[in-house]
Amino acid sequence: MNIVFTARKSSAVFHAIKGNFTGPEDLNLILGKGTRVEVYLVSSDGLKMVKEFGIYGEIACLEPFRPPCIPVNPHSPMVPSGRTGASSGQSAGRQAHPSRSSTRSIDSTFLDPFDLPIDEVTIMSMVFLHGCQRPTLALLYQDKKEVRHVKTYEFDLKNKDKSETGWAQSGLSGARTCIAVPAPIGGFLVVGEYSISYFNPAQTTAISITMNATIMQCYNHIDQGTRYLLGDHKGMLYILVLEISNNAGSSSNRLIPVSGLKLESLGTISIPEALVYLDNDHAFVGSHLGDSQLVQLHENPDEQGEYVEIMETFTNIAPVLDFEVVDLEGQGQGQIVACSGAFKDGSLRIVRNGVGINDRAVLELPGIKGLWSLKENLDATTEDTLVMSFLNSTRVVRVTPDSEMVQEELDGFLSNTSTLLCGNAQAGLLLQVTEGSVRLIAPPQHIQAGLVSEWKPPAGELISIASMNGTQCLVAVGGKTLVYLDIGSEVVKKVGQTTFENEIACIDVNAIDGGDRHASQVCAVGLWTDIKVLLVRLPTMEILASHDLPGDILPRDGNLLTFVLDATLSSLPTPKKISLGTQPVMLRQISAAQAEDGLAAAPGSAAGKSDHVFACSDRPTVIYSSNRKILYSNVNLKQVATVASFNCTAFPNALALVGSDEESVLRIGSIDEFQELHVRTVPVHESARRIAYMSSRKCFGVLTTQIVCDEPETFGTTRIVACDEEEIGFVRLYDDQTFDVLDSYELQKDEAPQCITAVTFAGDPTSYIAVGTADTISEGVPTKGRILILEVSETSKLKLVTELEVQGGVMSVKEFQGKLLCGVNHRICLYAWKTSEKGSSDNNLTLECTHRGFILVLTLAVHGEFIIAGDMIMSMTLLRYTDKKITEIARDSSMDMLTALEAIDDETFIAADNASSVFTLVKNTETTSEDEAKRLQWSGGWHLGDQINRFKHGSLVMANQENDAPAIPKLLFATVSGAIGVVATLTADKYELLHKLETNMSKVIRGVGGLDHAKWRQFRSDQRTLPSTNFVDGDLIELFLDLTEDEVNKVMMGSEGGEAIDVPVAEMTKLIEELSRLH
């Protein structure tokens, strides 16, 4: 039983339109991203997302329309109602899953559809023409001899009949797309691979221009039909101009004749899937294979001869063909390194969860033990001074607006000793705490600068720990005595004290009352020896609550405990535990600019500020709150000893951090967003197809393909330039830190790389890279391929150790029990490594065993002694390797084409098919029938709505240390549209509870356009449709946290035909909060 979450939403743009969606005067860009719609407002500052909502269907068409009035029929697909989460909006176009039979997307409320047969079978493109008396359709089609023609039909809607107009054109070589030209020009364009032609049945001759060979993938008109933007498969942007005849009449009853066409190249863009001209020479480029872009068109070219300037880039990791989950920074948290994009937009994408610290300044300053930032006064919003404590001294450094660091000498400030604490107090004063005293100091801007007041502990005793806010300071004296000092009246005054049986380990007096942030009526104290946490009332020093920490907690073991406090502060409930590392953790409060969505804002933004907690350790972590949840985000630094907020003029929204003693640096860096999946792009400029990680050499092996052209040929009187494109395969070696290319190995001509893995053979300590290839000249199934074994030298060079030619394409390779497992066409082969005494140059592969019985083995997974095979047609087969033989244990009897599979555990296996569905199978161990035991038993199925290309074991978040975790994350997956998801296993009782919640929520939160959630999540393939079973939609479940109180009550009561849930709302909220931390 599983729950599926989306960790990163799909990023590929498949559809893009513009319209007045959010208001009559608003110009909106609307994007279709598979199963989601995003609405942007076009403004002078760029594009701003104003609405996002999911669709219970895969978007096949997205078109704007302006109805004369808002329809009131609730069954109309155009009604602007329905909701996914907190979003609602109009839904236009066809939104259901594409039918595999005849398709009708017109609602009968508007039109009564009818069928009319035509003789043409292979339709390339068709458009209705403007300015015609009767509905007229231009049809581009291909005949049996693969010759392309265009003709027109007229329709008689009253009599439900059609007729050919008699106009036609033949021999349109390479024609691909028809574009209807709006009235008053009319007619249509036919865009081909070598030419563009304008046709108008009212004109006797066509107008054509030739061009260099290319494939135009999308278009959009700029004005009323005289200029068009065209984007081709190479990522080039063109403008096509229709030249109007000087003899054009002004009558509105006649079409304006076209005298010529003009095509100009504007420059390079991402390979486009959709183009939208917005306004004021700005256009949007939507891409599936690369980043989407907002571009500006210029009249004059730049230095590179380009008329296109990229104004904004929208990260897209689609399509993800393969990925690895690795812990490159040794923080115990995985990150994804993915093969993304294709052709010139191909790239590696490093996807990690957490907070990025971007260095703005790095200084060599060894020996820093403490670090604090100071403001001009307590209520100022920026800091300009850093206080650094060393073993026997303290330095005060001011940072100027020009980023210069100037050392300051403050009257009354002790610089010849180490400092335990420093901060701002009221009235513009500073507080310095050392082992011997607590000092209030007036800075230089005061009239009387210097020491204002001082408190010292009793003779012979020292201060060991201190905590403060703007008006209060608490210090531990002599180890066991807690002293409360008032610092709010420009005098350090002792107010109270108490002594504990054991030494004080830590103190915190940050305000938690929700009122004055510069004063608190309670402080928290941690004790050594009995390992206890106390809440102490101020100023009476009365103990309000006490909690003994769990027996398995060791002092400074890297574990963090969190308590939820009630309003009375009378008790400390059982805490939640999470591991933040293996070394002591020091907690420091920091402030960061906060964006509208609760995440850290961009450096220099005008957003407000919010307090968070920075956990300094060997795995530094930012702890923050969002939607009433405590969340944790790893920081992209290996170790942080101490930290301070430092939002100064030179470095806005920054932190000052000190690394380990070995690093000996002070780092000032800006903060990325919290709990976002950050994406780093490594351009490859060719198609990255497969990836494998070799930990022993700290490098990635990546299979890529590059499109190269033969010598271009010029033919015809118009000098059309064309060339034969050839695909060359490579094995590239990338450094795992810099991602520089270390070495490359070129494959043979007419050979495509198919698979790669890192392997260590039994009896040989050397790690190798194994590569499988297939020939590209065979029609259909490959007839031959190679297995290559490459060694990576200490100097990071690739060396071919051995190669083995096989009969068939090597579609999948896996390391398996010190051997190499290969899927070769219809069979699985296991190869052993034969070593030679003469050296590695004589090592070779020997076939140990083979198992046949497949059509085409596309993917393999291994788990212990088991092998799981995914076939092109015959779904999944489970095999076992024993006694040097591979034997079939069981197989799935369905006929599904699998795109990915993996083992969840010893008994359960998961697979994804080409119909965008996911299902699980289990071994049938309870049956006594031999035939039943040979069939994998259906366990559950669910429709994702996006094709999964790969499953991998791993997680992008820190592991939960609780034994009663509601779900266990098992797998990550990546999809064609660039989504990253998480599959986690559920216990039976948690599944029943969450399934009931899911059902109730789907009845209260209606889908956009009235589409049904249960129907959308049905498992469907080419052969069958089944209700969703043993899967829970985690994305829908998480919306529970955003519901209003009334909606929560409806969900829990089972309104709208659901079933009442007998669980307290607080308990349900807590459960979903815990689940949300899985991604």
PDB file of C-alpha atoms in Angstrom, residues 144-310:
ATOM      1  CA  LYS A 144      -0.254   5.882 -50.469  1.00  0.00           C
ATOM      2  CA  LYS A 145       2.860   6.894 -52.417  1.00  0.00           C
ATOM      3  CA  GLU A 146       3.768   9.330 -49.615  1.00  0.00           C
ATOM      4  CA  VAL A 147       3.112  12.314 -51.860  1.00  0.00           C
ATOM      5  CA  ARG A 148       1.505  15.239 -50.057  1.00  0.00           C
ATOM      6  CA  HIS A 149      -1.434  17.278 -51.366  1.00  0.00           C
ATOM      7  CA  VAL A 150      -3.772  19.986 -50.145  1.00  0.00           C
ATOM      8  CA  LYS A 151      -7.456  20.423 -50.992  1.00  0.00           C
ATOM      9  CA  THR A 152     -10.480  22.224 -49.577  1.00  0.00           C
ATOM     10  CA  TYR A 153     -13.943  21.120 -48.508  1.00  0.00           C
ATOM     11  CA  GLU A 154     -17.088  23.208 -48.007  1.00  0.00           C
ATOM     12  CA  PHE A 155     -19.639  22.180 -45.368  1.00  0.00           C
ATOM     13  CA  ASP A 156     -23.405  22.515 -45.406  1.00  0.00           C
ATOM     14  CA  LEU A 157     -24.287  22.480 -41.704  1.00  0.00           C
ATOM     15  CA  LYS A 158     -28.021  22.592 -42.295  1.00  0.00           C
ATOM     16  CA  ASN A 159     -28.040  19.441 -44.422  1.00  0.00           C
ATOM     17  CA  LYS A 160     -25.016  17.924 -42.650  1.00  0.00           C
ATOM     18  CA  ASP A 161     -23.163  17.459 -45.905  1.00  0.00           C
ATOM     19  CA  LYS A 162     -19.835  18.361 -47.516  1.00  0.00           C
ATOM     20  CA  SER A 163     -18.514  19.016 -51.010  1.00  0.00           C
ATOM     21  CA  GLU A 164     -15.115  19.493 -52.596  1.00  0.00           C
ATOM     22  CA  THR A 165     -14.527  23.024 -53.831  1.00  0.00           C
ATOM     23  CA  GLY A 166     -12.514  21.824 -56.799  1.00  0.00           C
ATOM     24  CA  TRP A 167      -9.432  23.689 -55.639  1.00  0.00           C
ATOM     25  CA  ALA A 168      -6.365  21.545 -54.888  1.00  0.00           C
ATOM     26  CA  GLN A 169      -2.575  21.575 -55.045  1.00  0.00           C
ATOM     27  CA  SER A 170      -0.354  18.498 -55.418  1.00  0.00           C
ATOM     28  CA  GLY A 171       3.269  17.542 -54.973  1.00  0.00           C
ATOM     29  CA  LEU A 172       3.927  19.524 -51.782  1.00  0.00           C
ATOM     30  CA  SER A 173       7.171  17.831 -50.819  1.00  0.00           C
ATOM     31  CA  GLY A 174       7.924  18.011 -47.099  1.00  0.00           C
ATOM     32  CA  ALA A 175       4.717  19.938 -46.268  1.00  0.00           C
ATOM     33  CA  ARG A 176       3.820  19.566 -42.578  1.00  0.00           C
ATOM     34  CA  THR A 177       1.548  22.319 -41.250  1.00  0.00           C
ATOM     35  CA  CYS A 178      -1.326  24.513 -42.381  1.00  0.00           C
ATOM     36  CA  ILE A 179      -1.813  28.004 -40.897  1.00  0.00           C
ATOM     37  CA  ALA A 180      -5.073  29.863 -41.486  1.00  0.00           C
ATOM     38  CA  VAL A 181      -4.548  33.570 -42.246  1.00  0.00           C
ATOM     39  CA  PRO A 182      -7.167  35.805 -40.613  1.00  0.00           C
ATOM     40  CA  ALA A 183      -9.500  38.046 -42.599  1.00  0.00           C
ATOM     41  CA  PRO A 184      -9.325  40.439 -44.345  1.00  0.00           C
ATOM     42  CA  ILE A 185      -6.347  38.679 -45.925  1.00  0.00           C
ATOM     43  CA  GLY A 186      -7.691  35.138 -45.742  1.00  0.00           C
ATOM     44  CA  GLY A 187      -6.241  32.032 -47.323  1.00  0.00           C
ATOM     45  CA  PHE A 188      -3.697  29.817 -45.599  1.00  0.00           C
ATOM     46  CA  LEU A 189      -0.012  29.011 -45.367  1.00  0.00           C
ATOM     47  CA  VAL A 190       1.525  25.593 -45.876  1.00  0.00           C
ATOM     48  CA  VAL A 191       4.821  25.250 -44.024  1.00  0.00           C
ATOM     49  CA  GLY A 192       7.160  22.545 -45.214  1.00  0.00           C
ATOM     50  CA  GLU A 193      10.710  21.408 -44.650  1.00  0.00           C
ATOM     51  CA  TYR A 194      12.130  23.309 -47.625  1.00  0.00           C
ATOM     52  CA  SER A 195       9.536  25.966 -48.425  1.00  0.00           C
ATOM     53  CA  ILE A 196       6.598  28.017 -47.220  1.00  0.00           C
ATOM     54  CA  SER A 197       3.660  28.621 -49.536  1.00  0.00           C
ATOM     55  CA  TYR A 198       0.634  30.875 -49.371  1.00  0.00           C
ATOM     56  CA  PHE A 199      -2.586  29.608 -50.935  1.00  0.00           C
ATOM     57  CA  ASN A 200      -5.862  31.370 -51.446  1.00  0.00           C
ATOM     58  CA  PRO A 201      -8.580  29.569 -53.388  1.00  0.00           C
ATOM     59  CA  ALA A 202      -9.652  33.013 -54.656  1.00  0.00           C
ATOM     60  CA  GLN A 203      -6.217  33.526 -56.250  1.00  0.00           C
ATOM     61  CA  THR A 204      -5.060  31.591 -59.281  1.00  0.00           C
ATOM     62  CA  THR A 205      -1.420  31.142 -58.277  1.00  0.00           C
ATOM     63  CA  ALA A 206       0.387  30.201 -55.082  1.00  0.00           C
ATOM     64  CA  ILE A 207       3.152  32.335 -53.587  1.00  0.00           C
ATOM     65  CA  SER A 208       6.164  30.413 -52.274  1.00  0.00           C
ATOM     66  CA  ILE A 209       9.593  30.990 -50.812  1.00  0.00           C
ATOM     67  CA  THR A 210      12.319  28.438 -50.235  1.00  0.00           C
ATOM     68  CA  MET A 211      14.495  28.046 -47.154  1.00  0.00           C
ATOM     69  CA  ASN A 212      17.267  25.870 -45.798  1.00  0.00           C
ATOM     70  CA  ALA A 213      16.025  22.478 -44.696  1.00  0.00           C
ATOM     71  CA  THR A 214      14.401  22.570 -41.290  1.00  0.00           C
ATOM     72  CA  ILE A 215      11.244  21.506 -39.438  1.00  0.00           C
ATOM     73  CA  MET A 216       9.049  24.318 -38.147  1.00  0.00           C
ATOM     74  CA  GLN A 217       7.506  23.052 -34.925  1.00  0.00           C
ATOM     75  CA  CYS A 218       5.280  25.931 -33.831  1.00  0.00           C
ATOM     76  CA  TYR A 219       4.045  29.356 -34.825  1.00  0.00           C
ATOM     77  CA  ASN A 220       2.148  32.395 -33.591  1.00  0.00           C
ATOM     78  CA  HIS A 221       0.944  35.511 -35.335  1.00  0.00           C
ATOM     79  CA  ILE A 222       2.253  38.902 -34.242  1.00  0.00           C
ATOM     80  CA  ASP A 223      -0.527  41.171 -35.502  1.00  0.00           C
ATOM     81  CA  GLN A 224      -3.630  40.662 -37.639  1.00  0.00           C
ATOM     82  CA  GLY A 225      -2.049  38.049 -39.852  1.00  0.00           C
ATOM     83  CA  THR A 226       0.715  39.789 -41.792  1.00  0.00           C
ATOM     84  CA  ARG A 227       3.586  38.644 -39.533  1.00  0.00           C
ATOM     85  CA  TYR A 228       4.230  35.261 -37.936  1.00  0.00           C
ATOM     86  CA  LEU A 229       6.812  33.925 -35.521  1.00  0.00           C
ATOM     87  CA  LEU A 230       8.065  30.463 -36.426  1.00  0.00           C
ATOM     88  CA  GLY A 231      10.253  28.167 -34.313  1.00  0.00           C
ATOM     89  CA  ASP A 232      12.111  25.165 -35.695  1.00  0.00           C
ATOM     90  CA  HIS A 233      13.451  21.893 -34.306  1.00  0.00           C
ATOM     91  CA  LYS A 234      16.967  23.313 -34.050  1.00  0.00           C
ATOM     92  CA  GLY A 235      15.951  26.128 -31.721  1.00  0.00           C
ATOM     93  CA  MET A 236      15.929  28.968 -34.261  1.00  0.00           C
ATOM     94  CA  LEU A 237      13.335  31.736 -34.268  1.00  0.00           C
ATOM     95  CA  TYR A 238      12.094  33.195 -37.574  1.00  0.00           C
ATOM     96  CA  ILE A 239       9.708  35.908 -38.641  1.00  0.00           C
ATOM     97  CA  LEU A 240       7.528  35.411 -41.705  1.00  0.00           C
ATOM     98  CA  VAL A 241       6.065  38.536 -43.322  1.00  0.00           C
ATOM     99  CA  LEU A 242       3.151  38.503 -45.767  1.00  0.00           C
ATOM    100  CA  GLU A 243       3.655  41.352 -48.202  1.00  0.00           C
ATOM    101  CA  ILE A 244       0.381  42.979 -49.205  1.00  0.00           C
ATOM    102  CA  SER A 245      -0.263  44.008 -52.796  1.00  0.00           C
ATOM    103  CA  ASN A 246      -0.323  47.738 -53.493  1.00  0.00           C
ATOM    104  CA  ASN A 247      -3.517  47.169 -55.468  1.00  0.00           C
ATOM    105  CA  ALA A 248      -5.389  45.914 -52.421  1.00  0.00           C
ATOM    106  CA  GLY A 249      -8.853  47.352 -52.284  1.00  0.00           C
ATOM    107  CA  SER A 250     -10.438  48.851 -49.232  1.00  0.00           C
ATOM    108  CA  SER A 251     -13.767  47.077 -49.479  1.00  0.00           C
ATOM    109  CA  SER A 252     -14.630  44.982 -46.465  1.00  0.00           C
ATOM    110  CA  ASN A 253     -16.373  42.448 -48.683  1.00  0.00           C
ATOM    111  CA  ARG A 254     -13.272  41.238 -50.465  1.00  0.00           C
ATOM    112  CA  LEU A 255     -10.040  39.591 -49.329  1.00  0.00           C
ATOM    113  CA  ILE A 256      -6.785  41.512 -49.507  1.00  0.00           C
ATOM    114  CA  PRO A 257      -4.353  39.875 -51.967  1.00  0.00           C
ATOM    115  CA  VAL A 258      -0.844  38.816 -50.906  1.00  0.00           C
ATOM    116  CA  SER A 259       2.005  39.697 -53.263  1.00  0.00           C
ATOM    117  CA  GLY A 260       4.947  38.010 -51.576  1.00  0.00           C
ATOM    118  CA  LEU A 261       6.481  36.263 -48.557  1.00  0.00           C
ATOM    119  CA  LYS A 262       9.619  37.202 -46.665  1.00  0.00           C
ATOM    120  CA  LEU A 263      11.358  34.968 -44.088  1.00  0.00           C
ATOM    121  CA  GLU A 264      14.106  36.210 -41.754  1.00  0.00           C
ATOM    122  CA  SER A 265      16.051  34.455 -39.016  1.00  0.00           C
ATOM    123  CA  LEU A 266      15.913  36.303 -35.680  1.00  0.00           C
ATOM    124  CA  GLY A 267      18.208  34.212 -33.508  1.00  0.00           C
ATOM    125  CA  THR A 268      18.605  31.256 -31.167  1.00  0.00           C
ATOM    126  CA  ILE A 269      16.007  30.185 -28.600  1.00  0.00           C
ATOM    127  CA  SER A 270      15.219  26.987 -26.726  1.00  0.00           C
ATOM    128  CA  ILE A 271      13.781  24.272 -28.937  1.00  0.00           C
ATOM    129  CA  PRO A 272      10.151  25.458 -28.909  1.00  0.00           C
ATOM    130  CA  GLU A 273       6.973  23.556 -28.261  1.00  0.00           C
ATOM    131  CA  ALA A 274       4.811  26.698 -28.211  1.00  0.00           C
ATOM    132  CA  LEU A 275       5.252  30.351 -29.199  1.00  0.00           C
ATOM    133  CA  VAL A 276       3.183  33.290 -27.984  1.00  0.00           C
ATOM    134  CA  TYR A 277       3.716  36.876 -29.050  1.00  0.00           C
ATOM    135  CA  LEU A 278       2.753  38.951 -25.999  1.00  0.00           C
ATOM    136  CA  ASP A 279       3.139  42.685 -26.527  1.00  0.00           C
ATOM    137  CA  ASN A 280       5.728  45.402 -27.068  1.00  0.00           C
ATOM    138  CA  ASP A 281       8.136  43.142 -28.957  1.00  0.00           C
ATOM    139  CA  HIS A 282       8.098  40.479 -26.234  1.00  0.00           C
ATOM    140  CA  ALA A 283       7.351  36.816 -26.857  1.00  0.00           C
ATOM    141  CA  PHE A 284       7.188  33.669 -24.784  1.00  0.00           C
ATOM    142  CA  VAL A 285       8.972  30.492 -25.866  1.00  0.00           C
ATOM    143  CA  GLY A 286       7.485  27.394 -24.257  1.00  0.00           C
ATOM    144  CA  SER A 287       9.724  24.343 -24.424  1.00  0.00           C
ATOM    145  CA  HIS A 288       9.561  20.651 -23.643  1.00  0.00           C
ATOM    146  CA  LEU A 289      13.223  19.912 -24.350  1.00  0.00           C
ATOM    147  CA  GLY A 290      14.808  22.988 -22.732  1.00  0.00           C
ATOM    148  CA  ASP A 291      14.147  25.953 -20.475  1.00  0.00           C
ATOM    149  CA  SER A 292      11.195  28.136 -21.415  1.00  0.00           C
ATOM    150  CA  GLN A 293      12.023  31.775 -22.078  1.00  0.00           C
ATOM    151  CA  LEU A 294      10.667  35.296 -22.156  1.00  0.00           C
ATOM    152  CA  VAL A 295      12.425  37.019 -25.064  1.00  0.00           C
ATOM    153  CA  GLN A 296      12.521  40.492 -26.496  1.00  0.00           C
ATOM    154  CA  LEU A 297      12.733  41.119 -30.239  1.00  0.00           C
ATOM    155  CA  HIS A 298      14.968  43.965 -31.429  1.00  0.00           C
ATOM    156  CA  GLU A 299      15.058  45.853 -34.695  1.00  0.00           C
ATOM    157  CA  ASN A 300      18.847  45.833 -34.823  1.00  0.00           C
ATOM    158  CA  PRO A 301      21.106  42.814 -34.272  1.00  0.00           C
ATOM    159  CA  ASP A 302      23.582  42.457 -31.412  1.00  0.00           C
ATOM    160  CA  GLU A 303      27.284  41.651 -31.769  1.00  0.00           C
ATOM    161  CA  GLN A 304      26.468  38.015 -32.580  1.00  0.00           C
ATOM    162  CA  GLY A 305      23.952  39.037 -35.235  1.00  0.00           C
ATOM    163  CA  GLU A 306      20.982  38.022 -33.063  1.00  0.00           C
ATOM    164  CA  TYR A 307      17.726  39.972 -32.916  1.00  0.00           C
ATOM    165  CA  VAL A 308      16.568  38.019 -29.860  1.00  0.00           C
ATOM    166  CA  GLU A 309      17.424  38.888 -26.260  1.00  0.00           C
ATOM    167  CA  ILE A 310      16.531  36.443 -23.475  1.00  0.00           C
TER     168      ILE A 310
END
